PDB file of C-alpha atoms and ligand atoms in Angstrom:
ATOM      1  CA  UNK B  25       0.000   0.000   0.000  1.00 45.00           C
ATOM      2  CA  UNK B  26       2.595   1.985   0.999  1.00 49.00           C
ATOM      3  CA  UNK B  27       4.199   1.438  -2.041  1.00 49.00           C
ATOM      4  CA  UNK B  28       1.438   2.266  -4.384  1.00 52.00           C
ATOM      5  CA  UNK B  29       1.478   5.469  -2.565  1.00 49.00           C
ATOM      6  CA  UNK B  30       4.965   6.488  -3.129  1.00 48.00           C
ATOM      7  CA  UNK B  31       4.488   5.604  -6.599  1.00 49.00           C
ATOM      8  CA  UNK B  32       1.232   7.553  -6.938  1.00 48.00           C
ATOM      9  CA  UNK B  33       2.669  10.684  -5.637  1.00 46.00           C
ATOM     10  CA  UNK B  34       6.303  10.008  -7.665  1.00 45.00           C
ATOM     11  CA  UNK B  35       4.334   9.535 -11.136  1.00 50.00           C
ATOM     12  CA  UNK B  36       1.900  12.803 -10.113  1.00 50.00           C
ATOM     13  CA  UNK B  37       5.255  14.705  -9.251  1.00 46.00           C
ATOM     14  CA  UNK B  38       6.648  13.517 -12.491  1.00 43.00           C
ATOM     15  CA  UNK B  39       3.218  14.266 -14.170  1.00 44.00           C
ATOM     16  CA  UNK B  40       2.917  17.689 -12.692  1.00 43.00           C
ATOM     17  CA  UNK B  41       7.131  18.292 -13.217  1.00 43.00           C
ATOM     18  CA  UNK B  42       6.498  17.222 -17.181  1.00 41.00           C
ATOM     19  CA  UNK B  43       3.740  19.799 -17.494  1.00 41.00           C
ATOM     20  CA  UNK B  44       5.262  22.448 -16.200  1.00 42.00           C
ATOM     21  CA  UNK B  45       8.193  22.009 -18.171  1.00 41.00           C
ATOM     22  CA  UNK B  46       5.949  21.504 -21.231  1.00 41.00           C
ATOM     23  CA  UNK B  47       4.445  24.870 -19.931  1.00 40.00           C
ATOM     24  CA  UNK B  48       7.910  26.675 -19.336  1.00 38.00           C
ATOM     25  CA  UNK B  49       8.931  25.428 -22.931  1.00 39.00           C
ATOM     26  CA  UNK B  50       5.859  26.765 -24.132  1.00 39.00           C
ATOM     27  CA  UNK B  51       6.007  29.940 -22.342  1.00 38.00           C
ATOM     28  CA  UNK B  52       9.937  30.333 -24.355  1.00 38.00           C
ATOM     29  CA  UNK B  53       8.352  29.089 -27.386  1.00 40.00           C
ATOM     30  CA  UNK B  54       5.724  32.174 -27.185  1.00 43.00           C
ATOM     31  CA  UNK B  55       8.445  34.380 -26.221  1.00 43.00           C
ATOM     32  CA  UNK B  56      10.265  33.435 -28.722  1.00 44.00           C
ATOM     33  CA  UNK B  57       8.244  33.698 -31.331  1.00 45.00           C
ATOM     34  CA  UNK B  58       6.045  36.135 -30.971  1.00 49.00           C
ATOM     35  CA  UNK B  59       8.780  39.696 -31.289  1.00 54.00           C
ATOM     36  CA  UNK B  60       9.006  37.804 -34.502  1.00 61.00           C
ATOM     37  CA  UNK B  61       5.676  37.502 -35.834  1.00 67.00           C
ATOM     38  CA  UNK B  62       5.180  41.029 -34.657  1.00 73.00           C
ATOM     39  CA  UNK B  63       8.186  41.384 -36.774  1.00 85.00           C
ATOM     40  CA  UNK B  64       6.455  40.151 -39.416  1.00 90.00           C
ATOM     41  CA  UNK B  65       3.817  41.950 -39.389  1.00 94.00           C
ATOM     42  CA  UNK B  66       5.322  45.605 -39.318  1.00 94.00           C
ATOM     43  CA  UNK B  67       7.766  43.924 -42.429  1.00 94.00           C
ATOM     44  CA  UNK B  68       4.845  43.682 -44.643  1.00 96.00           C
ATOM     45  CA  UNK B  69       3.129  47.392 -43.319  1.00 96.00           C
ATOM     46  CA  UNK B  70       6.727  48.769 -43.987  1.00 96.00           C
ATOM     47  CA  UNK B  71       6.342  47.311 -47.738  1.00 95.00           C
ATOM     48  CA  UNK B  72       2.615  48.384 -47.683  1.00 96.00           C
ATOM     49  CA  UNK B  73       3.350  52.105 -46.579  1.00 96.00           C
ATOM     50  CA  UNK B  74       6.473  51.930 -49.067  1.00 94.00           C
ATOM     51  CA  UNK B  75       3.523  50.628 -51.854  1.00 91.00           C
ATOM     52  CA  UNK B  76       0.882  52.784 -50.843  1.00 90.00           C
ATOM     53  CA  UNK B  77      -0.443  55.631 -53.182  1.00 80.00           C
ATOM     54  CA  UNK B  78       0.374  59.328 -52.851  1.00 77.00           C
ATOM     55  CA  UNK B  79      -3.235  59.720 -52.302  1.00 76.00           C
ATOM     56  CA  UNK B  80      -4.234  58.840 -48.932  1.00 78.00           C
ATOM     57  CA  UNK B  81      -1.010  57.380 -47.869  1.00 88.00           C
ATOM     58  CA  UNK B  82      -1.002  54.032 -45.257  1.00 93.00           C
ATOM     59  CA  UNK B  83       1.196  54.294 -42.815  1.00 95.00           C
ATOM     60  CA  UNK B  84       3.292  51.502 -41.458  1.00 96.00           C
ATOM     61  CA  UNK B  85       1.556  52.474 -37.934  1.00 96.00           C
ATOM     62  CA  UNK B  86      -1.869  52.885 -38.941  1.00 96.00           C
ATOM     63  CA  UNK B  87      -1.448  49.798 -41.216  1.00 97.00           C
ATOM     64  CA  UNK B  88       0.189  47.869 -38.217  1.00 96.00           C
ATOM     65  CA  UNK B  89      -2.630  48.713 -35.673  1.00 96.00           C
ATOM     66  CA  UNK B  90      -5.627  47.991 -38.362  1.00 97.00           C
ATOM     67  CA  UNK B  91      -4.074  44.518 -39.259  1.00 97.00           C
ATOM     68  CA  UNK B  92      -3.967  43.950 -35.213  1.00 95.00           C
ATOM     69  CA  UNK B  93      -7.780  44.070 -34.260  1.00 95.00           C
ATOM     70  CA  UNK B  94      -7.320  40.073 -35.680  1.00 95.00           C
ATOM     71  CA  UNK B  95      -5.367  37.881 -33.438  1.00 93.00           C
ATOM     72  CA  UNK B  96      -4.840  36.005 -36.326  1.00 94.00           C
ATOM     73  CA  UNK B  97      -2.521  38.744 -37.919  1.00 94.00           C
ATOM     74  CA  UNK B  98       0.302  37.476 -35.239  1.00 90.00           C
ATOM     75  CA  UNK B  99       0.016  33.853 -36.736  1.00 89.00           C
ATOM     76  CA  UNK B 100       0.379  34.902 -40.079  1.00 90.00           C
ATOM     77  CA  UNK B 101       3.288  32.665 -42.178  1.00 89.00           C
ATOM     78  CA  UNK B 102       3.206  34.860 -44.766  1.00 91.00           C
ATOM     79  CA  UNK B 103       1.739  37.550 -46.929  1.00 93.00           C
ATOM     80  CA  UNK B 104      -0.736  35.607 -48.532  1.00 92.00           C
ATOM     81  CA  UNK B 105      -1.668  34.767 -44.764  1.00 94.00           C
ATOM     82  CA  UNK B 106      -1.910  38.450 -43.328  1.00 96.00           C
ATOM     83  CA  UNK B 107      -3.819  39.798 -46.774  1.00 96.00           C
ATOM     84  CA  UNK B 108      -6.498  37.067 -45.906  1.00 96.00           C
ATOM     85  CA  UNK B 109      -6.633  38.790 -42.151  1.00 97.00           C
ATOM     86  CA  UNK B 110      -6.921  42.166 -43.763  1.00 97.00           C
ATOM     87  CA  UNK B 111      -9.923  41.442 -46.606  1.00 97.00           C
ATOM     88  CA  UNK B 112     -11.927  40.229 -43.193  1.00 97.00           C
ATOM     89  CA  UNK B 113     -11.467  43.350 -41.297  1.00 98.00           C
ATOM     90  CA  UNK B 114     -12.288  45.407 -43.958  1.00 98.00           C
ATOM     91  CA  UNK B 115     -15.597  43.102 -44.867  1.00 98.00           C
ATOM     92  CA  UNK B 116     -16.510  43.356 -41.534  1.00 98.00           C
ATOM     93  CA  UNK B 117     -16.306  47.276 -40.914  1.00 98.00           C
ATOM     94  CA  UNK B 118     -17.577  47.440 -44.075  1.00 98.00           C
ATOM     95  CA  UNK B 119     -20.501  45.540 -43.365  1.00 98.00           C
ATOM     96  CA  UNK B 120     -20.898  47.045 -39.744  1.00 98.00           C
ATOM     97  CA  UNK B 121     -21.255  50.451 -41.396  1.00 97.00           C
ATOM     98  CA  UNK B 122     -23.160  49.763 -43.744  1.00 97.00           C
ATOM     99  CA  UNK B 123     -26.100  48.466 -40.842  1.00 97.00           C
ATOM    100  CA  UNK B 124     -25.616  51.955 -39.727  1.00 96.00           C
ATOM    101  CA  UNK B 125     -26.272  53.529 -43.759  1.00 97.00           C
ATOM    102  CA  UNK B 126     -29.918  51.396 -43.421  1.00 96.00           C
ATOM    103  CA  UNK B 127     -30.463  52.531 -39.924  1.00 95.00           C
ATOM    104  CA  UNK B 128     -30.195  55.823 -41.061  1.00 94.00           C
ATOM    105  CA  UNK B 129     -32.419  55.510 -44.213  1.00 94.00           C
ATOM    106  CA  UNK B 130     -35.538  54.599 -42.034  1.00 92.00           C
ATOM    107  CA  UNK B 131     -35.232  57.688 -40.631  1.00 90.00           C
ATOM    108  CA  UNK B 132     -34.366  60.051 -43.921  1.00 90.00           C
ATOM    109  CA  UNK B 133     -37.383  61.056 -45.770  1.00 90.00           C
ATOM    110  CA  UNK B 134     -38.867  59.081 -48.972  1.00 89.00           C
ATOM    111  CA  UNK B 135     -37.750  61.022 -52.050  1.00 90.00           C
ATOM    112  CA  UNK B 136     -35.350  63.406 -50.417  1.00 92.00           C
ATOM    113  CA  UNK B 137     -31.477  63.872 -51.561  1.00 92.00           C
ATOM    114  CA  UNK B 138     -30.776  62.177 -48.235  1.00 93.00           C
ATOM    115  CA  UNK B 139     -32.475  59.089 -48.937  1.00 95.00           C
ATOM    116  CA  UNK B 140     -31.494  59.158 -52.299  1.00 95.00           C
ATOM    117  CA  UNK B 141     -27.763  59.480 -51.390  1.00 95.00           C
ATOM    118  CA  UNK B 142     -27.952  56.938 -48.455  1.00 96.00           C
ATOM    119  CA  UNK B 143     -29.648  54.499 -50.814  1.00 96.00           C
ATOM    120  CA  UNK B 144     -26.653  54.880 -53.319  1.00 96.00           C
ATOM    121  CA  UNK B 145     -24.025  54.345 -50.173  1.00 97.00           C
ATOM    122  CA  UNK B 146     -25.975  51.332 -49.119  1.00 97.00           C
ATOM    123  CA  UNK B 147     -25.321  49.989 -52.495  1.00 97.00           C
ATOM    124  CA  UNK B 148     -21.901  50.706 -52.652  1.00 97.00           C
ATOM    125  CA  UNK B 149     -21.250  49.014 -49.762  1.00 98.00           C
ATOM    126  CA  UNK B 150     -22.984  46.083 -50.139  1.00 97.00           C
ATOM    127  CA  UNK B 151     -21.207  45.324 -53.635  1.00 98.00           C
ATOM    128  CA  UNK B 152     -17.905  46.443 -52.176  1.00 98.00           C
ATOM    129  CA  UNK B 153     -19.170  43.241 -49.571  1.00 98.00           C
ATOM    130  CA  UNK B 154     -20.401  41.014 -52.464  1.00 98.00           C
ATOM    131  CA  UNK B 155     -16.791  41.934 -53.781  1.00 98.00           C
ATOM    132  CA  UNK B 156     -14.811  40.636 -50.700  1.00 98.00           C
ATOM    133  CA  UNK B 157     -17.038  37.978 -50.603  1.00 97.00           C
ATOM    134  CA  UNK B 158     -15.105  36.823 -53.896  1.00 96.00           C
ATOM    135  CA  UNK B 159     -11.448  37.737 -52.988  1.00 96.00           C
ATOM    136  CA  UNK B 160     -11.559  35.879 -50.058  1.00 95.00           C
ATOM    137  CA  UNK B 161     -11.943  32.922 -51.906  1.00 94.00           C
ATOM    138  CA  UNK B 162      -9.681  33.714 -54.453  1.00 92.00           C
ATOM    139  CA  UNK B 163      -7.448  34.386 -51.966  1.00 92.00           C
ATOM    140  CA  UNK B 164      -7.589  30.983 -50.456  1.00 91.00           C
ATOM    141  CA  UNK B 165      -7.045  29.195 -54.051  1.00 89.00           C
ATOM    142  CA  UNK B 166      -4.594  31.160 -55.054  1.00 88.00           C
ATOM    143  CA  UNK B 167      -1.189  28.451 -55.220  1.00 82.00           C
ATOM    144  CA  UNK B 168       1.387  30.991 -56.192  1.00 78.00           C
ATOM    145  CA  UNK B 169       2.671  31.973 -59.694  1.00 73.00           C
ATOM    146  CA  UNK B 170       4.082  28.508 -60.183  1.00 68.00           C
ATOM    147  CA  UNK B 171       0.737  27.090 -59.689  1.00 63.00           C
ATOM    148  CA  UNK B 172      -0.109  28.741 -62.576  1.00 60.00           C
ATOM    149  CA  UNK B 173      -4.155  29.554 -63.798  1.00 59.00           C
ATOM    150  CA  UNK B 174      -4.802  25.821 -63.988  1.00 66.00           C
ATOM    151  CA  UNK B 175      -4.803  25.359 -60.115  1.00 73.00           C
ATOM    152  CA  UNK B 176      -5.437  28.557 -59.114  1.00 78.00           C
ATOM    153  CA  UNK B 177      -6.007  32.228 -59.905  1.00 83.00           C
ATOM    154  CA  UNK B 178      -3.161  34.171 -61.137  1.00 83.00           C
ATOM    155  CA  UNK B 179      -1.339  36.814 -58.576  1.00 87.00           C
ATOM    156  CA  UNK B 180      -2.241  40.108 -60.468  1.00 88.00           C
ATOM    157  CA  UNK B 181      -6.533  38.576 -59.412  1.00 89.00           C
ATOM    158  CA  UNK B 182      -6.011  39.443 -56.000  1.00 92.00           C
ATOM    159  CA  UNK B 183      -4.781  43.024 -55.681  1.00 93.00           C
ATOM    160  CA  UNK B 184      -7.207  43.851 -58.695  1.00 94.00           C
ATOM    161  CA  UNK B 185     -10.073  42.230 -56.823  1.00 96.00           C
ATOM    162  CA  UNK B 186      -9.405  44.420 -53.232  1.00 96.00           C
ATOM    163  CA  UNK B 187      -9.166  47.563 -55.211  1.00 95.00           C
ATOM    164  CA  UNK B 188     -12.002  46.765 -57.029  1.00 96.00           C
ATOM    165  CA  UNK B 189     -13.886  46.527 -53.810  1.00 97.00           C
ATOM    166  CA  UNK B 190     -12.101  49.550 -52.446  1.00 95.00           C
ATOM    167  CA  UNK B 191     -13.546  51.797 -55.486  1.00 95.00           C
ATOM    168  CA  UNK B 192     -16.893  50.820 -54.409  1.00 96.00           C
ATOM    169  CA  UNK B 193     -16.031  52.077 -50.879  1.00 96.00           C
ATOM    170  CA  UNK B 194     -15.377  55.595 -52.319  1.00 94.00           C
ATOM    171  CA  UNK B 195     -18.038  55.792 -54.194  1.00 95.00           C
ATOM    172  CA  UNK B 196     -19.852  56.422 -50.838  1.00 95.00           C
ATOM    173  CA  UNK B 197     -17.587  58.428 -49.695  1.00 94.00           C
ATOM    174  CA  UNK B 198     -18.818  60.701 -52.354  1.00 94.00           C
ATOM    175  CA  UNK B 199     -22.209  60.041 -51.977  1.00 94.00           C
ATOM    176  CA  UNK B 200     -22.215  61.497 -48.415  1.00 94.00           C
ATOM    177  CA  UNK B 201     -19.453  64.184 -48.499  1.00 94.00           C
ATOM    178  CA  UNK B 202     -21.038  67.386 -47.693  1.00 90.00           C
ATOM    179  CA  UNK B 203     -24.187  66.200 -46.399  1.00 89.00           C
ATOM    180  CA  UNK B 204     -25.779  67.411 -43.371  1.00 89.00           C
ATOM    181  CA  UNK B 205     -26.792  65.319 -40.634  1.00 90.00           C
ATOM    182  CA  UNK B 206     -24.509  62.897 -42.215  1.00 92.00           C
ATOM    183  CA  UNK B 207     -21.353  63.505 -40.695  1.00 94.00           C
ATOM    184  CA  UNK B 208     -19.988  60.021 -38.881  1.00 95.00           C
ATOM    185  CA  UNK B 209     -21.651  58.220 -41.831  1.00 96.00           C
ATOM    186  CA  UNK B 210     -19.291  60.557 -43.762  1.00 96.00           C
ATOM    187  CA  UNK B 211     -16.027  60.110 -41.303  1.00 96.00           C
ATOM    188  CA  UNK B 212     -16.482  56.385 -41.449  1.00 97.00           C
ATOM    189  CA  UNK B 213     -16.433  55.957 -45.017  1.00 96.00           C
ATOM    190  CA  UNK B 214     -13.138  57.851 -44.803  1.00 95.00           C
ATOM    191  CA  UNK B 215     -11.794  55.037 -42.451  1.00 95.00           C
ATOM    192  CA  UNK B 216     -13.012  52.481 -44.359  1.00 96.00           C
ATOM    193  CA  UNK B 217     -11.668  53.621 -47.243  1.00 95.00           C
ATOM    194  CA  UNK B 218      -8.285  54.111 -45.393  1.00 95.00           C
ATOM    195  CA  UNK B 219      -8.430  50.560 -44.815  1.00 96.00           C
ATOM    196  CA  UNK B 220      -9.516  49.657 -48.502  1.00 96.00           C
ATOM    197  CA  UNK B 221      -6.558  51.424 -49.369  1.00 95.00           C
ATOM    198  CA  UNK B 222      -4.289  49.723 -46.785  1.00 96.00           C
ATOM    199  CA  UNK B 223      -5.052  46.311 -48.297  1.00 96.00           C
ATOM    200  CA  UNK B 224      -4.106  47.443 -51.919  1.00 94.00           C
ATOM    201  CA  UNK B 225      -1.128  48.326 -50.740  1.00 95.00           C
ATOM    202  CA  UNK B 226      -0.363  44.996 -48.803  1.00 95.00           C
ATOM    203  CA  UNK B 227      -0.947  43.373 -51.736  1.00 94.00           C
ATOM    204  CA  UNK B 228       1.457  45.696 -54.454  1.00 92.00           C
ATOM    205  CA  UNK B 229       3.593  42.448 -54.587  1.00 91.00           C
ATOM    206  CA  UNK B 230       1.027  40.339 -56.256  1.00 91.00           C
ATOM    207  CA  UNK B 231       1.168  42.864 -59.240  1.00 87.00           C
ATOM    208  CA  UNK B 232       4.715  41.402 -59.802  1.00 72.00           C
ATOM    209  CA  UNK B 233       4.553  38.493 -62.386  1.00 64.00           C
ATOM    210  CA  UNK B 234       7.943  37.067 -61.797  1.00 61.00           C
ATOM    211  CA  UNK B 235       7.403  37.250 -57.874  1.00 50.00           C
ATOM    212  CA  UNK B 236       4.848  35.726 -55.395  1.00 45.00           C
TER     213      UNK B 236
HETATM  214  C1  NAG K   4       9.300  43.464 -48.166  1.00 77.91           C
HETATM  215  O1  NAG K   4       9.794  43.844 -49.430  1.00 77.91           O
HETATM  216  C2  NAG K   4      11.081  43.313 -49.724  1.00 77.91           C
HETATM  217  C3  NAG K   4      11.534  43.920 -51.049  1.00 77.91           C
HETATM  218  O2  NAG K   4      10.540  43.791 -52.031  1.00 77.91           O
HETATM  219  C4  NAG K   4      10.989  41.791 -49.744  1.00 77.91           C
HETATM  220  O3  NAG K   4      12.237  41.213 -50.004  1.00 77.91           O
HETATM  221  C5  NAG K   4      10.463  41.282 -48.402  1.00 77.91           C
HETATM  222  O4  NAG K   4      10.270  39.888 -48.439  1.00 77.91           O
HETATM  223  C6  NAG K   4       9.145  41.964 -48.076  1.00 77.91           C
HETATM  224  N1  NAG K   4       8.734  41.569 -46.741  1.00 77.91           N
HETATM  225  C7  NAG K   4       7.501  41.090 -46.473  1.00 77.91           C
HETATM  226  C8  NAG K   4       7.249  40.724 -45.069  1.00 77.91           C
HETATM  227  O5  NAG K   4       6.633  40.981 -47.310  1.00 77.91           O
HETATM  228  C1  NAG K   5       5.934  47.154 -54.346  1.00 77.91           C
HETATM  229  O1  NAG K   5       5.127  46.613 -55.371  1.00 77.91           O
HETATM  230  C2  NAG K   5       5.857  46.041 -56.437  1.00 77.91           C
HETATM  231  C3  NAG K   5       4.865  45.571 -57.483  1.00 77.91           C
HETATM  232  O2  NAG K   5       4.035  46.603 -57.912  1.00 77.91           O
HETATM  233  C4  NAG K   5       6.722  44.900 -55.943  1.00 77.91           C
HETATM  234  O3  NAG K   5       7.476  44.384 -56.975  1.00 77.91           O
HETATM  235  C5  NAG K   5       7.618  45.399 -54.826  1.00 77.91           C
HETATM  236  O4  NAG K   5       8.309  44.318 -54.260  1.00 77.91           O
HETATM  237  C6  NAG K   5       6.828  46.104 -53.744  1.00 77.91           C
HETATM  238  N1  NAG K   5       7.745  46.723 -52.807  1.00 77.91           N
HETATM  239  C7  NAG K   5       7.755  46.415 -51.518  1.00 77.91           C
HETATM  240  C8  NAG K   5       8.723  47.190 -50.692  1.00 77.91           C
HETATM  241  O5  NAG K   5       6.991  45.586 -51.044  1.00 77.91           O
HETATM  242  C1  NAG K   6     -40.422  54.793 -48.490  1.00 77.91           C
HETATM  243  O1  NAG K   6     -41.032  54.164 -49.599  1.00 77.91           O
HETATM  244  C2  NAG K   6     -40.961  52.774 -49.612  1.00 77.91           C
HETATM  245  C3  NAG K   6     -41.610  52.266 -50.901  1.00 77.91           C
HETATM  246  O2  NAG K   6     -41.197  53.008 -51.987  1.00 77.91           O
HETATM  247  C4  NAG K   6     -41.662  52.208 -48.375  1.00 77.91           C
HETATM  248  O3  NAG K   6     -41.533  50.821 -48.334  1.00 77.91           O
HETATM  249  C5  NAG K   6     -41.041  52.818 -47.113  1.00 77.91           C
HETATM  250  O4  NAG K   6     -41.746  52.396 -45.982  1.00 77.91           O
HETATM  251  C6  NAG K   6     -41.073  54.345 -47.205  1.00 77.91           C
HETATM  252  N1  NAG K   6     -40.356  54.885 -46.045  1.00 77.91           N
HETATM  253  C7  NAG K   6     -40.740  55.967 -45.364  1.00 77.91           C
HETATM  254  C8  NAG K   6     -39.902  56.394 -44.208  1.00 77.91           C
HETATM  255  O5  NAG K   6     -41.746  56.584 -45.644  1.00 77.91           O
END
């Protein structure tokens, strides 16, 4: 009996010694690893901000902290990974603000520039949505350059597909610009389309045809 009990109590203080090893190793692991998905991470925003048009230029910050709102940013391998992060965030502001645009149509009156102007937003954003809704996928086939168009879409698809989507964003932005009453609609589709714009720029390196 005796017995049994020492070797209960040995295996549990092997058992618990194991596990917190396994812990402590994956404690280093995380430590380790982690500064350097970061790295990662502010790599491709350096490229992006580098990339990005004259015209509303992304900055490596903003581009950094807008990639961030998905934990799944910090586990990204690779480009392809991180522009798959960044096509959800901006489908789901999008999507979030564009609740808000048919909120705010209940309340405009029938027939009025307002609702006329909110109604054209609402449509913009819901094809810049219908849009994403394509890329994503397209991002998730895509096998490279070497794949070639037989097993998957060719690199120039993707960047051409986010900034086709991105358009669609500004055309809101126009829609609302100087309209009273309409202000945070107005401010959001300015973020929104900083982010559109952010993701066209992560993905400059697709335009290459030698690269990817
Ligand atoms: C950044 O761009 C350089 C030069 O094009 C490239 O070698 C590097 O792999 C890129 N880094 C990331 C993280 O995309
Ligand atoms: C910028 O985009 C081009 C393709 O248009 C690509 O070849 C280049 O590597 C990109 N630069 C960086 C720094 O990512
Ligand atoms: C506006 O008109 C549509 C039909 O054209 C109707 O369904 C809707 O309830 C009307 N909204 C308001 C606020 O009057």
């Amino acid at each position: 009996m005796a017995i049994a009990w020492m070797t209960t109590i040995i295996s549990s203080t092997i058992i618990i010694m194991l596990f917190s090893s396994a812990t402590t190793a994956q404690t280093n692991n995380d430590n380790g690893g982690k500064p350097k998905r970061t790295h990662f991470i502010v790599e491709a925003c350096k490229n992006a901000s580098i990339n990005s048009s004259e015209y509303r230029h992304v900055t490596k910050e903003f581009c950094v902290s807008a990639l961030q709102q998905d934990k799944r940013s910090d586990e990204a391998k690779d480009l392809h990974d991180l522009a798959l992060v960044g096509v959800d965030i901006l489908k789901g502001h999008i999507i979030a603000a564009s609740g808000k645009v048919k909120e705010m149509m209940h309340s405009a009156k029938n027939g009025t520039s307002t609702a006329q102007r909110l109604r054209l937003c609402e449509m913009d954003y819901d094809a810049a949505v219908t849009i994403l809704k394509v890329c994503n996928p397209m991002l998730k086939d895509y096998r490279g350059p070497k794949g070639g168009e037989k097993v998957g879409p060719p690199s120039f698809y993707l960047p051409d597909c986010v900034d086709k989507a991105s358009g669609f964003v500004s055309y809101c932005e126009h829609e609302l610009v100087d309209m009273p009453g309409q202000e945070a609609l107005y401010k959001e589709s300015i973020e929104l389309g900083k982010l559109g714009d952010l993701n066209v720029a992560l993905m400059q390196p697709y335009w290459d045809f030698t690269q990817n």
